[in-house]
């Protein structure tokens, strides 16, 4: 009891400090951080920041501005008219010349040039670096325009007492997100003056690049040089190609004689149009910071459809991730029409009557390797009914029954819903659940046959649909009643063993796999559970003891011979650890549901206080500042890994925060 109370005291103190902090999290070389910050600028090499806009175009970089990923970029355009986002510009090099002294603010390429002192960094409301050089103070704010695909670098100069030259040198990539570019003769490096700015059309068929300097006169010095063999240290560590050439078309020179504000704009538009951003304020507390992070994953396409980007920088819209993230997203945005529109778009994207894992988009076919997306859709509708009332989902209920029919009819021959609402998945060279890592064409965590989370979701979906069908007098009620006959007994026979005291993870039709994994939480925490009260309590106790850590839930018990406590090494090595002990924060959401279901809402604070304290610290001072990583190491100290910003990590932690800080909404 003592450690839980201590942890909760730490979290409560942290929350109180945030309420009084006012400003966004700030990394400072002296004096620590505002609000919840605990990390100094000596950690700037390991910390990242993220800016996004409504199209899910983004900027991503390290606090010290070194390029360590091939994804670190000042401007990545989400929809250039092809599948992958377009990585437009890596960064700019800024040079300050005062009399006979020359400084760079920061050199993204990591050269040995003399650099200004970075005195602090603030991630919200926008990534802001503050530098000091010979009594001169320079602030650089990076902001993606909310409505338009352009990035704005705003520089504020204070302390200018003598003539000063400021030079901005763009470092261009102009390539698809996942590729690398090298010196070539095809690139058109010419900059053409147009409407007060400059336009560059680097490759045929690719969007143009427009650059504009505002607030001061600028002279362009054409260079047309390649910076060769730029090395990305984190790509090398991950076993990927890590060398690239970056193109510099020229340098914009600005002369200053007094304090000034200068803005450099890069984007698709030829002119710059200032716009209002309703979220152009710093979050005031942990919940507000989570809400801000949640909004960064909402994408509106050029066709007017809204999607959830699963994670930055390398994920796109994923059905499974969207459906798990949807409750937290709805709580953060309070936009019922948007939530309903996303559900409608998913129904419209069905393949063989089922919800795909990744919808068809930008001319690419759908990825249908998901046995759970269809069932998670039903759960999302069910949650929305719980929160907003049954009337708001009435139009979805016939579709819910249709989805279950499509699964029962095995329209995708790899999976079928049988009597007793078990879902059988055929063995094959694919991974159909969220544990989907593949190495050499084979799943690392085979879960064919029956899987406990899938069967729990199917049971819950069938019970939910049956209740609706009975209330509506629908003809679907009889078929669902037959299908649900003896469902609880079949589920318990398949997964429960009194000697273990917890649920098996899978069953191949003959034998159960008794590995202790978090997937059984769905059978404990869903509104309709096929377990007895005693079974739920026992299973939750085992999960808590062996899988729960401050960063989330381990994917495998440390006592299992296949357990891997660190997520590192080559892609194959990482994939072998992906679901074999690695910790996933999003699982805290279904764990919270299981605690409430088993022990009551009042137990939630005590159970999750260390996790919320850990997440508040992580969001403010480790990994990608203001975001939550995709995953963490299974072994302490549970270092962050995977994608630096993941939608379901943020939204499920936010949902827990709302559970603790809001009264339940009445139907």
XYZ file of C-alpha atoms in Angstrom:
667
model
C 0.000 0.000 0.000
C 2.833 2.373 0.836
C 4.320 2.418 -2.672
C 0.923 3.040 -4.268
C 0.237 5.982 -1.986
C 3.696 7.395 -2.597
C 3.263 7.084 -6.331
C -0.151 8.720 -6.211
C 1.239 11.551 -4.095
C 3.906 12.116 -6.740
C 1.303 12.158 -9.514
C -1.031 14.480 -7.610
C 1.847 16.875 -6.904
C 2.812 16.782 -10.580
C -0.761 17.494 -11.676
C -0.952 20.413 -9.277
C 2.320 21.814 -10.588
C 0.989 21.617 -14.128
C -2.141 23.493 -13.233
C 0.021 26.340 -11.966
C 2.629 26.216 -14.725
C 0.824 27.995 -17.512
C 3.480 27.626 -20.207
C 4.356 24.610 -22.323
C 7.077 22.210 -21.268
C 10.438 23.921 -21.583
C 13.888 22.370 -21.653
C 16.436 24.775 -20.215
C 20.138 24.591 -19.696
C 19.709 26.252 -16.305
C 16.877 25.978 -13.845
C 15.105 22.832 -15.060
C 11.673 23.039 -16.712
C 8.411 24.850 -16.384
C 5.418 22.685 -15.452
C 6.365 19.027 -15.457
C 9.850 19.201 -16.938
C 12.731 17.365 -15.297
C 15.301 17.095 -18.071
C 18.032 19.605 -18.908
C 19.369 20.484 -22.328
C 22.242 18.042 -21.971
C 19.581 15.479 -22.998
C 18.674 17.458 -26.118
C 20.400 14.929 -28.377
C 17.919 12.230 -27.323
C 14.740 14.325 -27.228
C 12.513 14.927 -30.225
C 9.726 17.382 -31.025
C 6.743 17.145 -33.373
C 4.629 19.685 -35.250
C 1.591 18.683 -37.349
C -1.309 20.278 -39.194
C -4.855 19.208 -40.094
C -3.578 17.280 -43.133
C -1.122 15.348 -40.894
C 1.803 16.902 -42.675
C 4.524 17.210 -40.082
C 7.873 18.476 -38.875
C 9.993 16.277 -36.627
C 13.436 16.745 -35.178
C 15.790 16.432 -32.237
C 15.890 19.271 -29.746
C 19.550 19.946 -30.630
C 18.502 19.895 -34.330
C 20.936 17.189 -35.452
C 19.502 14.955 -38.181
C 19.502 11.466 -36.650
C 16.636 9.897 -38.585
C 15.946 9.955 -42.297
C 12.497 11.081 -41.111
C 13.756 14.156 -39.283
C 12.461 16.985 -41.430
C 11.325 20.554 -41.281
C 8.451 19.790 -43.638
C 6.951 16.442 -44.674
C 3.907 16.766 -46.922
C 1.248 14.102 -46.300
C -0.608 14.160 -49.623
C 1.572 14.907 -52.619
C -0.631 12.809 -54.929
C 1.115 9.504 -54.267
C 1.056 6.886 -51.537
C 3.965 7.921 -49.356
C 4.231 11.377 -47.802
C 6.795 13.620 -49.454
C 9.817 14.656 -47.406
C 10.403 18.173 -48.712
C 13.127 19.785 -46.622
C 15.380 18.394 -43.909
C 16.058 21.709 -42.164
C 17.811 25.009 -42.781
C 21.251 26.106 -41.674
C 21.231 29.591 -40.170
C 24.434 31.621 -39.994
C 24.907 34.824 -37.978
C 27.710 37.235 -38.927
C 28.601 40.107 -36.600
C 31.759 42.056 -37.523
C 34.442 39.421 -38.023
C 32.684 36.649 -36.092
C 30.536 33.931 -37.651
C 28.218 31.536 -35.801
C 25.658 28.928 -36.784
C 22.521 28.676 -34.665
C 22.764 24.921 -35.099
C 24.181 22.718 -37.817
C 21.751 19.882 -38.650
C 24.581 18.091 -40.467
C 26.704 17.911 -37.339
C 29.748 19.676 -38.729
C 32.324 21.412 -36.576
C 31.214 25.001 -37.170
C 31.040 27.293 -34.147
C 27.469 27.255 -32.850
C 25.388 29.614 -30.774
C 24.375 28.501 -27.294
C 20.958 26.866 -27.097
C 19.579 28.293 -23.845
C 16.119 26.728 -23.839
C 13.548 24.828 -25.869
C 9.761 24.904 -25.641
C 7.629 22.355 -27.480
C 4.213 23.978 -27.038
C 2.308 25.660 -28.427
C 4.993 25.363 -31.136
C 8.574 24.126 -31.199
C 10.649 27.102 -30.110
C 14.443 27.239 -29.780
C 16.156 30.173 -28.056
C 19.804 30.879 -28.763
C 22.359 33.289 -27.337
C 25.426 34.507 -29.213
C 27.663 37.423 -28.124
C 24.855 39.248 -26.338
C 22.439 38.629 -29.205
C 19.270 36.641 -28.431
C 17.577 34.765 -31.283
C 14.306 32.882 -30.993
C 13.280 30.423 -33.711
C 9.667 29.219 -33.711
C 8.680 26.342 -36.023
C 5.006 26.229 -36.919
C 3.036 24.297 -39.500
C 0.113 26.310 -40.774
C -3.047 24.633 -39.533
C -5.069 24.847 -42.736
C -2.342 24.998 -45.389
C 0.648 22.826 -46.191
C 3.455 25.179 -45.330
C 5.985 25.493 -42.528
C 6.834 28.862 -41.000
C 10.131 29.641 -39.290
C 9.757 32.844 -37.293
C 12.976 34.425 -36.027
C 12.994 37.141 -33.362
C 16.242 39.039 -32.881
C 16.865 40.932 -29.643
C 19.945 42.862 -28.638
C 21.059 43.901 -32.142
C 23.449 46.817 -31.616
C 25.571 46.700 -34.762
C 25.131 45.581 -38.386
C 24.329 41.877 -38.469
C 23.981 39.476 -41.385
C 21.628 36.512 -41.112
C 21.824 33.729 -43.704
C 19.278 30.940 -44.247
C 20.368 27.912 -46.282
C 17.636 25.307 -47.064
C 18.707 21.634 -47.085
C 16.362 19.897 -49.514
C 15.407 16.248 -49.882
C 12.376 16.285 -52.214
C 11.806 12.538 -51.936
C 9.229 9.982 -50.732
C 9.205 9.533 -46.965
C 10.947 6.166 -46.641
C 13.528 6.563 -49.390
C 16.917 8.260 -49.503
C 18.153 10.664 -52.154
C 21.580 11.082 -53.700
C 23.339 13.521 -55.965
C 21.844 13.210 -59.441
C 21.553 15.046 -62.726
C 17.741 14.856 -62.844
C 17.102 17.343 -60.045
C 16.116 20.790 -61.268
C 17.721 23.022 -58.649
C 16.702 26.370 -60.136
C 14.858 28.866 -57.940
C 12.539 31.191 -59.884
C 11.244 34.463 -58.431
C 7.450 34.485 -58.312
C 4.969 36.709 -56.400
C 7.551 37.999 -53.978
C 9.022 34.577 -53.289
C 10.902 31.810 -55.050
C 9.602 28.612 -56.623
C 11.458 25.375 -57.251
C 10.162 22.363 -59.203
C 12.731 19.690 -58.324
C 11.353 16.623 -60.143
C 8.627 16.034 -62.743
C 5.343 15.041 -61.185
C 6.317 16.171 -57.691
C 4.816 19.223 -55.961
C 6.606 22.523 -56.331
C 8.484 24.039 -53.413
C 7.785 27.682 -52.617
C 10.063 29.760 -50.372
C 9.336 33.242 -49.060
C 11.113 35.637 -46.680
C 8.882 38.064 -44.800
C 9.709 40.964 -42.518
C 12.967 41.955 -44.209
C 14.555 42.226 -47.623
C 16.473 39.107 -48.601
C 19.086 38.551 -51.279
C 19.339 35.078 -52.775
C 22.838 33.776 -53.432
C 22.480 30.780 -55.734
C 24.661 27.824 -54.770
C 23.321 24.582 -56.233
C 25.532 22.374 -54.058
C 25.092 18.843 -52.739
C 25.983 18.056 -49.124
C 27.270 14.521 -49.528
C 27.071 11.511 -47.236
C 24.970 12.983 -44.468
C 24.783 10.245 -41.825
C 21.705 9.408 -39.735
C 22.953 7.748 -36.532
C 19.635 6.271 -35.430
C 19.009 4.670 -38.828
C 22.445 3.067 -38.628
C 21.656 1.735 -35.145
C 18.419 0.251 -36.507
C 20.255 -1.541 -39.288
C 19.047 0.630 -42.161
C 20.857 2.544 -44.892
C 21.904 5.763 -43.234
C 23.774 7.926 -45.759
C 22.094 10.562 -47.912
C 22.941 13.622 -50.016
C 21.071 16.870 -49.349
C 20.743 19.655 -51.901
C 21.316 23.322 -51.121
C 19.825 25.567 -53.847
C 21.245 28.749 -52.321
C 21.386 31.066 -49.335
C 18.983 33.857 -48.375
C 20.932 36.775 -46.867
C 19.219 39.316 -44.624
C 20.857 42.447 -43.205
C 19.746 43.665 -39.773
C 20.583 46.941 -38.039
C 18.115 46.692 -35.134
C 15.877 44.211 -33.340
C 13.569 42.557 -35.847
C 11.245 39.658 -36.658
C 11.845 37.662 -39.840
C 9.759 34.749 -41.135
C 10.929 32.117 -43.618
C 8.095 30.119 -45.201
C 8.345 26.850 -47.157
C 5.299 25.164 -48.660
C 3.095 24.434 -51.629
C 1.637 27.954 -51.884
C 3.449 30.829 -53.600
C 2.186 33.392 -51.108
C 1.932 33.423 -47.355
C -1.459 33.983 -45.735
C -1.458 34.320 -41.920
C -4.219 32.305 -40.287
C -5.699 31.863 -36.868
C -4.957 28.642 -34.999
C -7.514 27.819 -32.312
C -4.943 25.609 -30.570
C -2.139 28.173 -30.596
C -1.804 28.053 -26.816
C 0.309 26.007 -24.437
C -1.429 23.228 -22.456
C -2.066 24.131 -18.826
C -1.938 20.634 -17.282
C -1.335 16.955 -17.986
C -4.830 16.376 -19.341
C -4.598 19.378 -21.655
C -1.188 18.177 -22.848
C -2.670 14.760 -23.644
C -5.549 16.443 -25.468
C -3.109 18.487 -27.548
C -1.148 15.347 -28.384
C -4.345 13.522 -29.381
C -5.344 16.208 -31.891
C -2.053 15.791 -33.744
C -3.194 12.438 -35.143
C -6.376 13.624 -36.876
C -5.962 13.930 -40.626
C -8.379 15.449 -43.142
C -7.635 14.351 -46.683
C -7.970 16.498 -49.787
C -11.164 14.553 -50.510
C -12.722 15.718 -47.250
C -12.438 12.406 -45.379
C -10.985 12.234 -41.880
C -8.524 9.592 -40.748
C -6.386 8.812 -37.740
C -2.664 8.619 -38.447
C -1.505 5.634 -36.404
C 1.863 7.167 -35.568
C 4.631 9.531 -36.572
C 6.778 9.477 -38.562
C 6.318 6.236 -40.516
C 2.683 5.154 -40.035
C -0.406 6.166 -41.982
C -4.141 5.523 -41.408
C -4.707 2.083 -39.838
C -8.155 0.671 -39.127
C -7.250 -1.275 -35.992
C -5.368 1.650 -34.473
C -8.136 4.093 -35.347
C -10.817 1.985 -33.684
C -8.829 1.548 -30.477
C -7.998 5.269 -30.465
C -11.535 6.441 -31.282
C -12.950 6.668 -27.712
C -10.061 8.818 -26.481
C -10.167 10.852 -29.669
C -13.881 11.479 -29.227
C -13.322 12.570 -25.626
C -10.550 14.964 -26.672
C -12.320 16.510 -29.670
C -15.925 16.367 -28.451
C -16.967 16.139 -32.095
C -19.721 13.559 -32.517
C -20.129 14.220 -36.221
C -16.425 13.602 -36.838
C -16.550 10.354 -34.861
C -19.615 9.175 -36.771
C -18.047 10.182 -40.092
C -14.966 8.092 -39.346
C -17.155 5.079 -38.593
C -19.120 5.616 -41.817
C -15.889 5.870 -43.812
C -14.772 2.552 -42.327
C -18.007 0.893 -43.331
C -17.574 2.267 -46.840
C -14.054 0.800 -46.944
C -15.214 -2.782 -46.261
C -13.675 -5.636 -48.201
C -15.711 -8.861 -48.401
C -18.072 -7.318 -45.880
C -15.326 -6.842 -43.257
C -13.365 -3.871 -41.919
C -9.812 -3.893 -43.350
C -6.688 -3.297 -41.312
C -5.603 -0.499 -43.662
C -8.205 1.031 -46.000
C -7.523 1.468 -49.689
C -6.034 4.934 -50.093
C -4.122 6.890 -52.736
C -4.517 4.087 -55.261
C -3.068 1.416 -52.966
C -5.206 -1.683 -52.246
C -6.565 -2.361 -48.775
C -4.645 -4.504 -46.301
C -7.127 -7.086 -45.007
C -4.803 -8.975 -42.641
C -6.912 -8.313 -39.561
C -9.307 -10.589 -37.748
C -9.932 -7.985 -35.037
C -10.708 -4.750 -36.950
C -14.313 -5.830 -37.596
C -14.868 -6.702 -33.934
C -13.147 -3.528 -32.758
C -15.549 -1.575 -34.966
C -18.435 -3.118 -33.030
C -16.737 -2.260 -29.748
C -16.278 1.358 -30.885
C -19.996 1.606 -31.708
C -20.818 0.045 -28.343
C -18.581 2.525 -26.493
C -20.162 5.442 -28.341
C -23.600 4.179 -27.310
C -22.433 4.007 -23.690
C -21.068 7.555 -23.784
C -23.509 9.398 -26.063
C -26.622 7.235 -25.756
C -28.061 4.420 -27.848
C -29.933 6.729 -30.191
C -26.736 8.164 -31.666
C -25.633 4.733 -32.946
C -29.015 3.403 -34.041
C -28.102 3.717 -37.717
C -24.978 1.598 -37.190
C -26.690 -1.378 -35.568
C -27.940 -3.109 -38.744
C -24.377 -2.790 -40.037
C -23.079 -4.368 -36.823
C -25.250 -7.412 -37.515
C -24.099 -7.414 -41.134
C -20.441 -7.445 -40.029
C -21.050 -10.447 -37.780
C -22.845 -12.218 -40.644
C -19.887 -11.607 -42.960
C -17.554 -13.084 -40.346
C -19.847 -16.064 -39.773
C -20.075 -16.720 -43.520
C -16.255 -16.752 -43.803
C -16.284 -14.241 -46.638
C -12.592 -13.943 -45.933
C -11.661 -17.654 -46.020
C -8.841 -17.081 -43.528
C -11.315 -16.551 -40.674
C -14.782 -17.583 -39.569
C -17.123 -17.067 -36.626
C -18.373 -20.434 -35.385
C -21.171 -21.467 -33.056
C -20.336 -20.375 -29.552
C -18.877 -17.187 -31.086
C -15.328 -18.444 -31.298
C -13.348 -17.045 -34.236
C -11.141 -19.551 -36.005
C -8.180 -18.232 -38.006
C -6.554 -20.534 -40.542
C -2.801 -21.091 -40.200
C -0.766 -19.341 -42.868
C 2.062 -16.934 -43.670
C 0.237 -14.000 -42.138
C -0.472 -12.439 -38.734
C -4.114 -11.468 -38.286
C -4.183 -9.994 -34.767
C -2.458 -6.897 -33.382
C 0.566 -9.076 -32.595
C 1.515 -8.920 -36.252
C 5.332 -8.961 -36.450
C 6.720 -11.108 -39.270
C 10.281 -12.346 -39.815
C 11.252 -14.283 -42.949
C 7.605 -14.485 -43.981
C 6.444 -16.144 -40.753
C 4.654 -14.641 -37.743
C 6.884 -14.189 -34.695
C 3.915 -14.711 -32.381
C 1.687 -17.290 -34.119
C -1.907 -16.809 -32.999
C -3.831 -18.871 -35.550
C -6.642 -21.092 -34.395
C -8.532 -19.392 -31.580
C -7.144 -16.314 -29.804
C -8.440 -15.147 -26.429
C -8.823 -11.451 -27.281
C -10.573 -12.187 -30.572
C -13.017 -14.601 -28.947
C -13.678 -12.137 -26.120
C -14.400 -9.374 -28.632
C -16.642 -11.706 -30.639
C -18.613 -12.746 -27.553
C -19.038 -9.128 -26.512
C -20.091 -8.123 -30.042
C -22.659 -10.902 -30.303
C -24.172 -10.066 -26.909
C -24.307 -6.363 -27.804
C -25.974 -7.081 -31.155
C -28.371 -9.569 -29.567
C -29.589 -7.077 -26.963
C -30.251 -4.534 -29.704
C -31.988 -7.083 -31.933
C -34.282 -8.211 -29.105
C -35.184 -4.624 -28.213
C -35.917 -3.829 -31.874
C -37.756 -7.050 -32.599
C -35.217 -7.735 -35.329
C -35.093 -11.088 -37.081
C -31.379 -11.170 -36.272
C -32.177 -11.909 -32.616
C -32.961 -15.591 -33.158
C -29.756 -16.346 -35.065
C -27.642 -14.518 -32.482
C -29.360 -16.371 -29.641
C -28.531 -19.707 -31.264
C -24.956 -18.639 -31.857
C -24.573 -17.546 -28.223
C -25.816 -20.847 -26.810
C -23.239 -22.276 -24.387
C -20.809 -19.527 -25.443
C -19.563 -18.871 -21.904
C -18.952 -22.542 -21.210
C -17.113 -23.018 -24.509
C -14.935 -19.982 -23.878
C -14.010 -21.110 -20.367
C -13.288 -24.666 -21.517
C -11.031 -23.365 -24.266
C -8.973 -20.891 -22.210
C -9.413 -21.388 -18.468
C -7.344 -23.722 -16.311
C -7.766 -23.590 -12.535
C -4.157 -24.642 -12.076
C -2.939 -21.582 -13.966
C -5.462 -19.150 -12.580
C -5.408 -17.090 -15.754
C -6.489 -17.443 -19.398
C -4.499 -19.138 -22.126
C -3.565 -16.886 -25.014
C -4.479 -19.153 -27.934
C -5.907 -22.594 -28.683
C -5.060 -24.511 -31.851
C -8.106 -26.773 -31.664
C -6.290 -29.414 -29.639
C -4.097 -27.653 -27.123
C -4.038 -24.318 -25.332
C -0.990 -22.053 -25.244
C -0.683 -21.060 -21.601
C 1.716 -18.152 -22.175
C 0.801 -15.276 -19.871
C -0.018 -12.328 -22.143
C -2.160 -9.194 -21.789
C -4.634 -10.201 -24.508
C -6.843 -11.854 -21.874
C -7.668 -8.383 -20.544
C -10.376 -8.106 -23.195
C -12.187 -11.057 -21.616
C -11.998 -9.309 -18.238
C -12.732 -5.699 -19.150
C -15.334 -5.700 -21.925
C -18.958 -4.908 -20.998
C -19.992 -8.516 -21.683
C -17.550 -11.014 -20.205
C -17.742 -14.802 -20.598
C -15.947 -15.295 -17.262
C -17.111 -15.656 -13.677
C -16.293 -12.963 -11.132
C -13.718 -15.250 -9.508
C -12.037 -15.990 -12.841
C -11.808 -12.303 -13.713
C -10.276 -11.451 -10.355
C -7.717 -14.253 -10.530
C -6.669 -13.475 -14.109
C -6.315 -9.761 -13.349
C -4.145 -10.548 -10.336
C -1.723 -12.572 -12.490
C -1.611 -9.923 -15.210
C -0.968 -7.190 -12.654
C 1.794 -9.102 -10.915
C 3.766 -10.150 -14.004
C 2.856 -7.820 -16.868
C 1.970 -4.381 -15.464
C 4.868 -1.905 -15.294
C 4.762 1.911 -15.100
C 5.050 2.240 -18.893
C 2.173 -0.112 -19.712
C 1.718 -3.856 -20.100
C 4.405 -6.337 -21.070
C 3.381 -8.529 -23.971
C 4.815 -11.675 -22.369
C 5.680 -12.736 -18.847
C 9.364 -12.313 -17.924
C 9.295 -15.929 -16.753
C 8.674 -17.221 -20.280
C 11.742 -18.570 -22.133
C 10.889 -16.445 -25.195
C 10.745 -13.202 -23.207
C 12.858 -10.325 -24.579
C 13.347 -7.407 -22.260
C 14.852 -4.910 -24.701
C 13.655 -3.626 -28.050
C 16.864 -2.974 -29.989
C 19.100 -4.132 -32.824
C 18.300 -4.820 -36.465
C 14.768 -4.879 -37.829
C 14.593 -8.667 -37.458
C 15.854 -8.472 -33.871
C 13.348 -5.762 -33.044
C 10.523 -7.675 -34.681
C 11.394 -10.723 -32.582
C 11.001 -8.567 -29.466
C 7.966 -6.585 -30.678
C 5.377 -8.702 -28.849
C 7.639 -10.945 -26.789
C 7.976 -8.806 -23.685
C 8.035 -5.289 -25.074
C 5.714 -2.906 -23.192
C 2.787 -1.203 -24.968
C 1.144 1.838 -23.330
C -2.158 1.477 -25.205
C -2.889 -1.702 -23.235
C -3.344 0.479 -20.157
C -6.775 1.343 -21.549
C -8.193 -2.174 -21.533
C -6.346 -2.798 -18.252
C -8.202 0.173 -16.739
C -11.488 -1.273 -18.028
C -10.605 -4.605 -16.394
C -9.852 -2.913 -13.058
C -13.160 -1.024 -13.121
C -15.069 -4.152 -14.133
C -13.457 -6.289 -11.439
C -12.743 -3.927 -8.549
C -14.843 -0.851 -9.223
C -14.054 2.650 -10.404
C -12.675 3.723 -7.031
C -9.787 1.223 -7.438
C -8.548 2.856 -10.636
C -6.531 5.629 -9.024
C -4.678 3.218 -6.774
C -3.997 0.766 -9.595
C -2.713 3.216 -12.193
C -1.059 5.997 -10.185
C 2.512 4.849 -11.030
C 1.597 4.595 -14.712
C 0.144 8.092 -14.886
C 3.153 9.490 -13.050
C 5.472 7.715 -15.492
C 3.500 8.948 -18.499
C 3.411 12.540 -17.276
C 7.170 12.450 -16.874
C 7.636 10.798 -20.277
C 5.335 13.208 -22.093
C 7.138 16.213 -20.666
C 10.784 15.197 -20.680
C 11.699 12.003 -22.542
C 11.259 10.619 -26.036
C 9.283 12.997 -28.239
C 8.380 15.900 -25.973
C 4.597 16.265 -25.770
C 3.914 12.794 -27.131
C 3.909 9.134 -26.025
C 6.005 6.485 -27.735
C 4.637 3.420 -29.456
C 6.331 1.080 -26.980
C 8.914 0.706 -24.210
C 11.474 -1.874 -23.127
C 10.123 -4.692 -20.996
C 13.030 -4.408 -18.583
C 13.529 -1.430 -16.282
C 14.025 1.466 -16.684
C 11.587 0.880 -19.570
C 13.228 3.143 -22.118
C 11.029 4.479 -24.957
C 11.238 2.789 -28.359
C 9.388 2.343 -31.632
C 7.606 5.284 -33.228
C 8.145 8.424 -31.125
C 4.460 9.409 -31.314
C 1.674 6.802 -31.414
C -2.057 7.533 -31.573
C -3.429 4.729 -29.427
C -0.745 5.278 -26.786
C -1.875 8.871 -26.325
C -5.622 8.366 -26.667
C -5.866 5.461 -24.240
C -3.820 7.291 -21.588
C -6.059 10.306 -22.173
C -9.155 8.114 -21.770
C -7.819 6.939 -18.401
C -7.142 10.516 -17.360
C -10.719 11.422 -18.239
C -12.027 8.427 -16.268
C -10.214 9.751 -13.218
C -11.120 13.419 -13.678
C -14.668 13.353 -15.041
C -17.924 12.069 -13.704
C -19.457 9.314 -15.847
C -21.654 10.746 -18.580
C -25.279 9.728 -18.198
C -27.055 8.085 -21.097
